[in-house]
Amino acid sequence: MLTEMENWRETLKPHGSPDRLCNQFRPAYLFVDEPIYQFMYGNRKRGQSCRDPFGTEILFPEDAPGAMPHVTSENKVCPDVTRWREYVKFPDLDKNCPDWSQAEAKAASVDRRENALLMMMTCGIFEQLHFLMGFEDTLMNFYEEPEAMHELVDAIAQWRFHWMQLLVDHLHPDIICSHDDWGSKHSLFLAPEMWREYFKGHYETFYRYQKEHGVTTMHHADCFLEPIVEDMAEIHIDIWQGVIPSNNIPALQKQLSGRMVLMGGIDAAIVDRADSTEEEIRAEARRACETYGPGGHFIPSMTYGRPGSSIYPKTYRILEDEIDRYNQEGI
């Protein structure tokens, strides 16, 4: 029987031979004790509001899986994208995160034979845009102010690339989980051609750098992305984490043929509610394993974008247990 780490590696290989389904994020070791994560997100507390280093108001309700922006006409950071240079002040990562020694020592203490060191890069390019100006302005500006939007997208991408370089060069992660939701439950936010024009090249640059440095690219997007799934494989995404069931997962497995692992498939709307019963949670986990597991290159998981992430703690524990049960029955 393979260890969890060995099974993980086999699952990622296009022609690998895993002996069971990986169980959500195991064997990843979530590492957030590093300067940039603490600088960018360290003040977010459940049940409280705050402002991020860009100046966006952030709400973190008690009943939400994570923090979210609260952008209004009165508080938006960038009210006029044609003047974005006046409004958008990029946090200086070198100045604010100068000391990596403690993080380097802690990262070095992780046993990489048993654990994959996982770093988080949330709030991708598209998400950063609507954090700065709101969702409606973001979508309208792609059509009304394309020149300014290209400039702002390029600036965000340059800042984000530096962030990624610092993580890779200082901490040598096994996995970077990069977040950027590009769609809703049933459609992309932008036409595929527009997504390719603004985003594809930048993400190809990010993820090629990671690949060249031995980092597995996990892209979180809990949304419908079928129209650009080939593009996602082309830009070196190893794992699409957060794939929701409104995507035709079995068809995508056949189409991709091992070029990208699909991770998710468990409907959070069913399992992560105050009134979700243990039977409902187990049934949804079992459905995902039985429906998508045989297609290969699939990891059953909650679609939220980090280990242990569920609104109700029981949810994650029951899901893990049911996936383990499914695996034990198949051995």
Short mmCIF file of C-alpha atoms in Angstrom, two decimals:
data_model
loop_
_atom_site.label_atom_id
_atom_site.label_comp_id
_atom_site.label_asym_id
_atom_site.label_seq_id
_atom_site.Cartn_x
_atom_site.Cartn_y
_atom_site.Cartn_z
CA MET A 1 0.00 0.00 0.00
CA LEU A 2 1.37 3.40 -0.98
CA THR A 3 1.93 6.08 1.61
CA GLU A 4 -0.28 9.16 1.31
CA MET A 5 2.63 11.09 -0.21
CA GLU A 6 3.39 8.32 -2.71
CA ASN A 7 -0.28 8.05 -3.62
CA TRP A 8 -0.46 11.82 -4.12
CA ARG A 9 2.51 11.75 -6.49
CA GLU A 10 1.04 8.87 -8.49
CA THR A 11 -2.28 10.74 -8.80
CA LEU A 12 -0.48 13.74 -10.30
CA LYS A 13 1.33 11.69 -12.94
CA PRO A 14 -0.47 11.53 -16.33
CA HIS A 15 0.05 7.76 -16.34
CA GLY A 16 0.42 7.19 -12.60
CA SER A 17 -0.85 4.23 -10.60
CA PRO A 18 -2.43 5.41 -7.35
CA ASP A 19 -3.90 2.62 -5.25
CA ARG A 20 -6.77 4.75 -3.85
CA LEU A 21 -8.29 8.21 -3.98
CA CYS A 22 -6.38 11.00 -2.27
CA ASN A 23 -8.41 12.37 0.63
CA GLN A 24 -9.07 16.09 0.19
CA PHE A 25 -5.84 18.01 0.90
CA ARG A 26 -3.94 15.18 2.55
CA PRO A 27 -0.92 14.94 2.67
CA ALA A 28 -0.49 18.70 2.28
CA TYR A 29 0.93 20.68 5.20
CA LEU A 30 -0.68 24.12 5.15
CA PHE A 31 2.02 26.69 5.85
CA VAL A 32 0.85 30.24 6.60
CA ASP A 33 3.54 31.25 9.10
CA GLU A 34 5.38 33.27 6.50
CA PRO A 35 5.77 37.06 6.22
CA ILE A 36 3.59 37.83 3.21
CA TYR A 37 0.58 35.79 4.30
CA GLN A 38 0.68 37.34 7.76
CA PHE A 39 1.12 40.85 6.33
CA MET A 40 -1.69 40.48 3.81
CA TYR A 41 -4.20 38.45 5.82
CA GLY A 42 -3.10 38.35 9.44
CA ASN A 43 -5.74 40.83 10.61
CA ARG A 44 -8.70 38.84 9.29
CA LYS A 45 -10.73 37.41 12.15
CA ARG A 46 -14.03 35.54 11.96
CA GLY A 47 -16.87 37.78 13.08
CA GLN A 48 -14.93 41.00 12.46
CA SER A 49 -14.28 43.53 9.71
CA CYS A 50 -10.92 45.04 8.74
CA ARG A 51 -9.06 46.62 5.84
CA ASP A 52 -6.45 44.85 3.78
CA PRO A 53 -3.11 46.47 2.81
CA PHE A 54 -4.67 47.80 -0.41
CA GLY A 55 -7.37 49.57 1.63
CA THR A 56 -10.32 47.32 0.76
CA GLU A 57 -12.85 46.75 3.52
CA ILE A 58 -13.02 43.04 4.39
CA LEU A 59 -15.91 41.33 6.15
CA PHE A 60 -15.64 37.90 7.76
CA PRO A 61 -19.11 36.79 8.89
CA GLU A 62 -19.42 34.03 11.45
CA ASP A 63 -21.31 31.85 8.96
CA ALA A 64 -18.94 32.23 5.99
CA PRO A 65 -16.10 29.89 4.90
CA GLY A 66 -13.80 32.88 4.48
CA ALA A 67 -13.42 36.62 4.42
CA MET A 68 -14.89 38.66 1.57
CA PRO A 69 -14.64 42.22 0.24
CA HIS A 70 -17.30 44.80 1.04
CA VAL A 71 -17.01 47.36 -1.75
CA THR A 72 -19.51 50.22 -2.02
CA SER A 73 -19.69 53.45 -4.02
CA GLU A 74 -18.47 55.26 -0.90
CA ASN A 75 -15.51 53.07 0.07
CA LYS A 76 -14.14 51.62 -3.19
CA VAL A 77 -10.39 52.03 -3.47
CA CYS A 78 -10.42 52.77 -7.20
CA PRO A 79 -13.51 54.77 -8.23
CA ASP A 80 -12.06 55.65 -11.68
CA VAL A 81 -9.94 53.07 -13.45
CA THR A 82 -8.55 55.66 -15.88
CA ARG A 83 -6.86 57.24 -12.85
CA TRP A 84 -5.86 53.97 -11.18
CA ARG A 85 -2.30 55.15 -10.54
CA GLU A 86 -3.66 57.82 -8.20
CA TYR A 87 -5.74 55.37 -6.20
CA VAL A 88 -4.04 51.98 -6.21
CA LYS A 89 -1.00 51.78 -3.96
CA PHE A 90 0.66 48.39 -4.14
CA PRO A 91 1.89 47.11 -0.77
CA ASP A 92 5.68 47.02 -0.69
CA LEU A 93 6.45 43.38 0.03
CA ASP A 94 10.19 43.87 0.39
CA LYS A 95 9.77 46.67 2.90
CA ASN A 96 6.98 45.06 4.91
CA CYS A 97 8.26 41.48 4.78
CA PRO A 98 12.04 41.78 5.18
CA ASP A 99 12.76 38.88 7.54
CA TRP A 100 12.25 35.35 6.29
CA SER A 101 14.56 33.58 8.74
CA GLN A 102 11.89 32.17 11.08
CA ALA A 103 9.71 31.03 8.18
CA GLU A 104 12.69 29.42 6.47
CA ALA A 105 13.61 27.53 9.62
CA LYS A 106 10.06 26.30 10.16
CA ALA A 107 9.66 25.28 6.51
CA ALA A 108 12.94 23.37 6.72
CA SER A 109 11.61 21.42 9.71
CA VAL A 110 8.71 19.93 7.73
CA ASP A 111 9.33 16.30 6.75
CA ARG A 112 8.89 16.41 2.98
CA ARG A 113 8.85 12.62 2.82
CA GLU A 114 5.50 12.63 4.61
CA ASN A 115 4.08 16.07 3.85
CA ALA A 116 3.80 18.36 0.84
CA LEU A 117 4.51 21.94 1.91
CA LEU A 118 1.51 23.98 0.76
CA MET A 119 1.58 27.79 0.46
CA MET A 120 -1.44 30.01 -0.20
CA MET A 121 -1.71 32.86 -2.69
CA THR A 122 -5.30 34.04 -2.48
CA CYS A 123 -6.95 36.98 -4.28
CA GLY A 124 -5.74 36.47 -7.85
CA ILE A 125 -5.74 39.08 -10.60
CA PHE A 126 -9.48 39.08 -11.34
CA GLU A 127 -10.36 38.98 -7.66
CA GLN A 128 -7.97 41.84 -6.91
CA LEU A 129 -9.71 43.95 -9.54
CA HIS A 130 -13.13 43.61 -7.94
CA PHE A 131 -11.63 44.06 -4.46
CA LEU A 132 -10.42 47.45 -5.68
CA MET A 133 -13.43 48.71 -7.63
CA GLY A 134 -16.38 46.39 -7.05
CA PHE A 135 -17.76 43.66 -9.24
CA GLU A 136 -19.96 45.78 -11.49
CA ASP A 137 -17.25 48.33 -12.26
CA THR A 138 -14.78 45.56 -12.97
CA LEU A 139 -16.97 43.88 -15.58
CA MET A 140 -18.03 47.17 -17.19
CA ASN A 141 -14.48 48.50 -17.37
CA PHE A 142 -13.32 45.55 -19.45
CA TYR A 143 -15.61 46.89 -22.18
CA GLU A 144 -15.55 50.64 -21.55
CA GLU A 145 -11.91 51.21 -20.53
CA PRO A 146 -9.85 48.37 -22.01
CA GLU A 147 -6.59 50.34 -22.15
CA ALA A 148 -6.69 51.27 -18.47
CA MET A 149 -7.76 47.76 -17.52
CA HIS A 150 -4.83 46.25 -19.40
CA GLU A 151 -2.49 48.59 -17.54
CA LEU A 152 -3.98 47.74 -14.14
CA VAL A 153 -4.05 44.00 -14.86
CA ASP A 154 -0.39 44.16 -15.89
CA ALA A 155 0.53 46.03 -12.70
CA ILE A 156 -1.32 43.54 -10.48
CA ALA A 157 0.32 40.65 -12.33
CA GLN A 158 3.80 42.14 -11.86
CA TRP A 159 3.19 42.61 -8.12
CA ARG A 160 1.78 39.11 -7.79
CA PHE A 161 4.70 37.57 -9.68
CA HIS A 162 7.11 39.15 -7.19
CA TRP A 163 5.07 37.69 -4.33
CA MET A 164 5.31 34.24 -5.91
CA GLN A 165 9.05 34.59 -6.49
CA LEU A 166 9.62 35.45 -2.84
CA LEU A 167 7.71 32.34 -1.73
CA VAL A 168 9.53 30.06 -4.14
CA ASP A 169 13.00 31.48 -3.54
CA HIS A 170 12.78 31.62 0.26
CA LEU A 171 10.64 28.61 1.18
CA HIS A 172 10.76 26.18 -1.76
CA PRO A 173 7.15 24.98 -1.40
CA ASP A 174 5.95 21.72 -2.88
CA ILE A 175 2.57 23.25 -3.77
CA ILE A 176 1.25 26.77 -4.21
CA CYS A 177 -2.54 27.05 -4.04
CA SER A 178 -3.32 30.12 -6.13
CA HIS A 179 -6.85 31.51 -5.96
CA ASP A 180 -8.75 33.29 -8.71
CA ASP A 181 -12.43 32.62 -9.40
CA TRP A 182 -13.13 33.21 -13.08
CA GLY A 183 -16.81 32.28 -13.16
CA SER A 184 -20.09 31.70 -11.39
CA LYS A 185 -21.83 28.40 -10.76
CA HIS A 186 -22.97 28.09 -14.38
CA SER A 187 -20.86 30.42 -16.55
CA LEU A 188 -17.62 32.35 -16.95
CA PHE A 189 -17.61 35.98 -15.85
CA LEU A 190 -15.96 36.94 -19.16
CA ALA A 191 -16.13 35.50 -22.66
CA PRO A 192 -13.31 32.97 -23.16
CA GLU A 193 -11.63 35.28 -25.69
CA MET A 194 -11.58 38.15 -23.21
CA TRP A 195 -10.27 35.91 -20.43
CA ARG A 196 -7.46 34.83 -22.74
CA GLU A 197 -6.68 38.43 -23.70
CA TYR A 198 -6.34 39.70 -20.14
CA PHE A 199 -5.35 36.74 -17.98
CA LYS A 200 -4.01 33.70 -19.78
CA GLY A 201 -0.55 35.08 -20.55
CA HIS A 202 0.06 36.28 -17.01
CA TYR A 203 -0.96 32.98 -15.45
CA GLU A 204 1.13 31.07 -17.95
CA THR A 205 4.13 33.14 -16.78
CA PHE A 206 3.35 32.49 -13.10
CA TYR A 207 2.82 28.79 -13.46
CA ARG A 208 5.71 28.17 -15.85
CA TYR A 209 8.02 29.73 -13.24
CA GLN A 210 6.59 27.42 -10.60
CA LYS A 211 7.01 24.39 -12.84
CA GLU A 212 10.63 25.33 -13.59
CA HIS A 213 11.26 25.43 -9.84
CA GLY A 214 9.60 22.11 -9.04
CA VAL A 215 6.42 23.57 -7.52
CA THR A 216 3.08 21.88 -8.11
CA THR A 217 0.50 24.41 -9.26
CA MET A 218 -2.90 24.10 -7.60
CA HIS A 219 -5.35 26.66 -8.96
CA HIS A 220 -8.46 27.23 -6.85
CA ALA A 221 -11.61 28.27 -8.68
CA ASP A 222 -14.91 26.94 -7.33
CA CYS A 223 -16.91 27.82 -10.41
CA PHE A 224 -17.87 26.72 -13.92
CA LEU A 225 -14.81 26.78 -16.20
CA GLU A 226 -15.51 24.19 -18.89
CA PRO A 227 -14.95 26.62 -21.82
CA ILE A 228 -11.34 27.30 -20.78
CA VAL A 229 -10.30 23.93 -19.38
CA GLU A 230 -7.88 23.32 -22.27
CA ASP A 231 -6.30 26.71 -21.59
CA MET A 232 -5.92 25.79 -17.93
CA ALA A 233 -4.01 22.65 -18.85
CA GLU A 234 -1.87 24.63 -21.30
CA ILE A 235 -0.77 27.17 -18.66
CA HIS A 236 0.69 24.40 -16.46
CA ILE A 237 -2.07 24.00 -13.88
CA ASP A 238 -1.46 20.62 -12.28
CA ILE A 239 -4.58 20.57 -10.09
CA TRP A 240 -7.82 22.46 -10.60
CA GLN A 241 -8.99 22.65 -7.00
CA GLY A 242 -12.61 23.58 -6.37
CA VAL A 243 -14.18 22.00 -9.44
CA ILE A 244 -17.90 22.13 -8.67
CA PRO A 245 -20.44 19.53 -9.83
CA SER A 246 -22.07 21.89 -12.33
CA ASN A 247 -19.03 21.17 -14.49
CA ASN A 248 -19.34 17.88 -16.37
CA ILE A 249 -16.55 16.25 -14.42
CA PRO A 250 -16.65 12.80 -16.12
CA ALA A 251 -16.49 14.43 -19.56
CA LEU A 252 -13.61 16.66 -18.46
CA GLN A 253 -11.72 13.64 -17.13
CA LYS A 254 -11.96 11.99 -20.54
CA GLN A 255 -11.04 15.20 -22.34
CA LEU A 256 -8.01 15.93 -20.18
CA SER A 257 -6.74 12.35 -20.02
CA GLY A 258 -4.48 13.01 -17.05
CA ARG A 259 -3.11 16.39 -18.15
CA MET A 260 -4.74 18.08 -15.14
CA VAL A 261 -6.11 16.63 -11.92
CA LEU A 262 -9.63 17.66 -10.90
CA MET A 263 -10.07 18.22 -7.17
CA GLY A 264 -13.47 18.87 -5.63
CA GLY A 265 -16.77 17.42 -6.77
CA ILE A 266 -18.45 17.62 -3.34
CA ASP A 267 -21.29 20.12 -3.28
CA ALA A 268 -20.78 22.49 -0.34
CA ALA A 269 -24.40 23.61 -0.55
CA ILE A 270 -25.42 20.08 0.43
CA VAL A 271 -22.86 19.26 3.10
CA ASP A 272 -21.88 22.51 4.80
CA ARG A 273 -25.08 23.79 6.36
CA ALA A 274 -26.17 24.04 9.98
CA ASP A 275 -28.88 21.48 9.29
CA SER A 276 -26.80 19.08 7.18
CA THR A 277 -27.08 15.62 8.68
CA GLU A 278 -24.25 13.14 8.88
CA GLU A 279 -26.14 10.92 6.47
CA GLU A 280 -26.39 13.75 3.90
CA ILE A 281 -22.70 14.58 4.23
CA ARG A 282 -21.66 10.96 3.82
CA ALA A 283 -24.01 10.44 0.90
CA GLU A 284 -22.59 13.42 -1.01
CA ALA A 285 -19.01 12.32 -0.36
CA ARG A 286 -19.88 8.79 -1.49
CA ARG A 287 -21.62 10.11 -4.63
CA ALA A 288 -18.53 12.08 -5.61
CA CYS A 289 -16.18 9.14 -5.03
CA GLU A 290 -18.35 6.68 -6.92
CA THR A 291 -19.20 9.05 -9.79
CA TYR A 292 -15.80 10.62 -10.44
CA GLY A 293 -13.29 8.24 -8.87
CA PRO A 294 -13.37 5.65 -11.68
CA GLY A 295 -12.46 8.33 -14.25
CA GLY A 296 -9.06 8.81 -12.66
CA HIS A 297 -7.01 11.91 -11.85
CA PHE A 298 -9.67 13.02 -9.39
CA ILE A 299 -9.35 14.03 -5.74
CA PRO A 300 -12.62 14.18 -3.76
CA SER A 301 -12.73 17.37 -1.76
CA MET A 302 -14.83 20.19 -0.45
CA THR A 303 -14.65 22.92 -3.06
CA TYR A 304 -13.40 25.53 -0.58
CA GLY A 305 -9.81 26.51 -1.23
CA ARG A 306 -7.79 25.44 1.79
CA PRO A 307 -7.30 22.40 4.04
CA GLY A 308 -9.80 22.00 6.85
CA SER A 309 -12.01 24.71 5.44
CA SER A 310 -15.67 24.27 6.28
CA ILE A 311 -18.09 26.55 8.06
CA TYR A 312 -19.15 23.77 10.40
CA PRO A 313 -16.19 21.75 11.76
CA LYS A 314 -18.12 18.49 11.66
CA THR A 315 -18.41 18.74 7.87
CA TYR A 316 -14.74 18.35 7.03
CA ARG A 317 -14.21 15.55 9.56
CA ILE A 318 -17.16 13.51 8.27
CA LEU A 319 -16.10 13.98 4.66
CA GLU A 320 -12.60 12.75 5.42
CA ASP A 321 -13.96 9.73 7.26
CA GLU A 322 -16.32 8.79 4.44
CA ILE A 323 -13.58 9.08 1.81
CA ASP A 324 -11.40 6.83 3.98
CA ARG A 325 -14.26 4.33 4.22
CA TYR A 326 -14.67 4.33 0.44
CA ASN A 327 -10.95 3.71 -0.01
CA GLN A 328 -10.87 0.90 2.56
CA GLU A 329 -13.74 -0.88 0.83
CA GLY A 330 -11.80 -0.83 -2.43
CA ILE A 331 -8.60 -2.30 -1.01
#
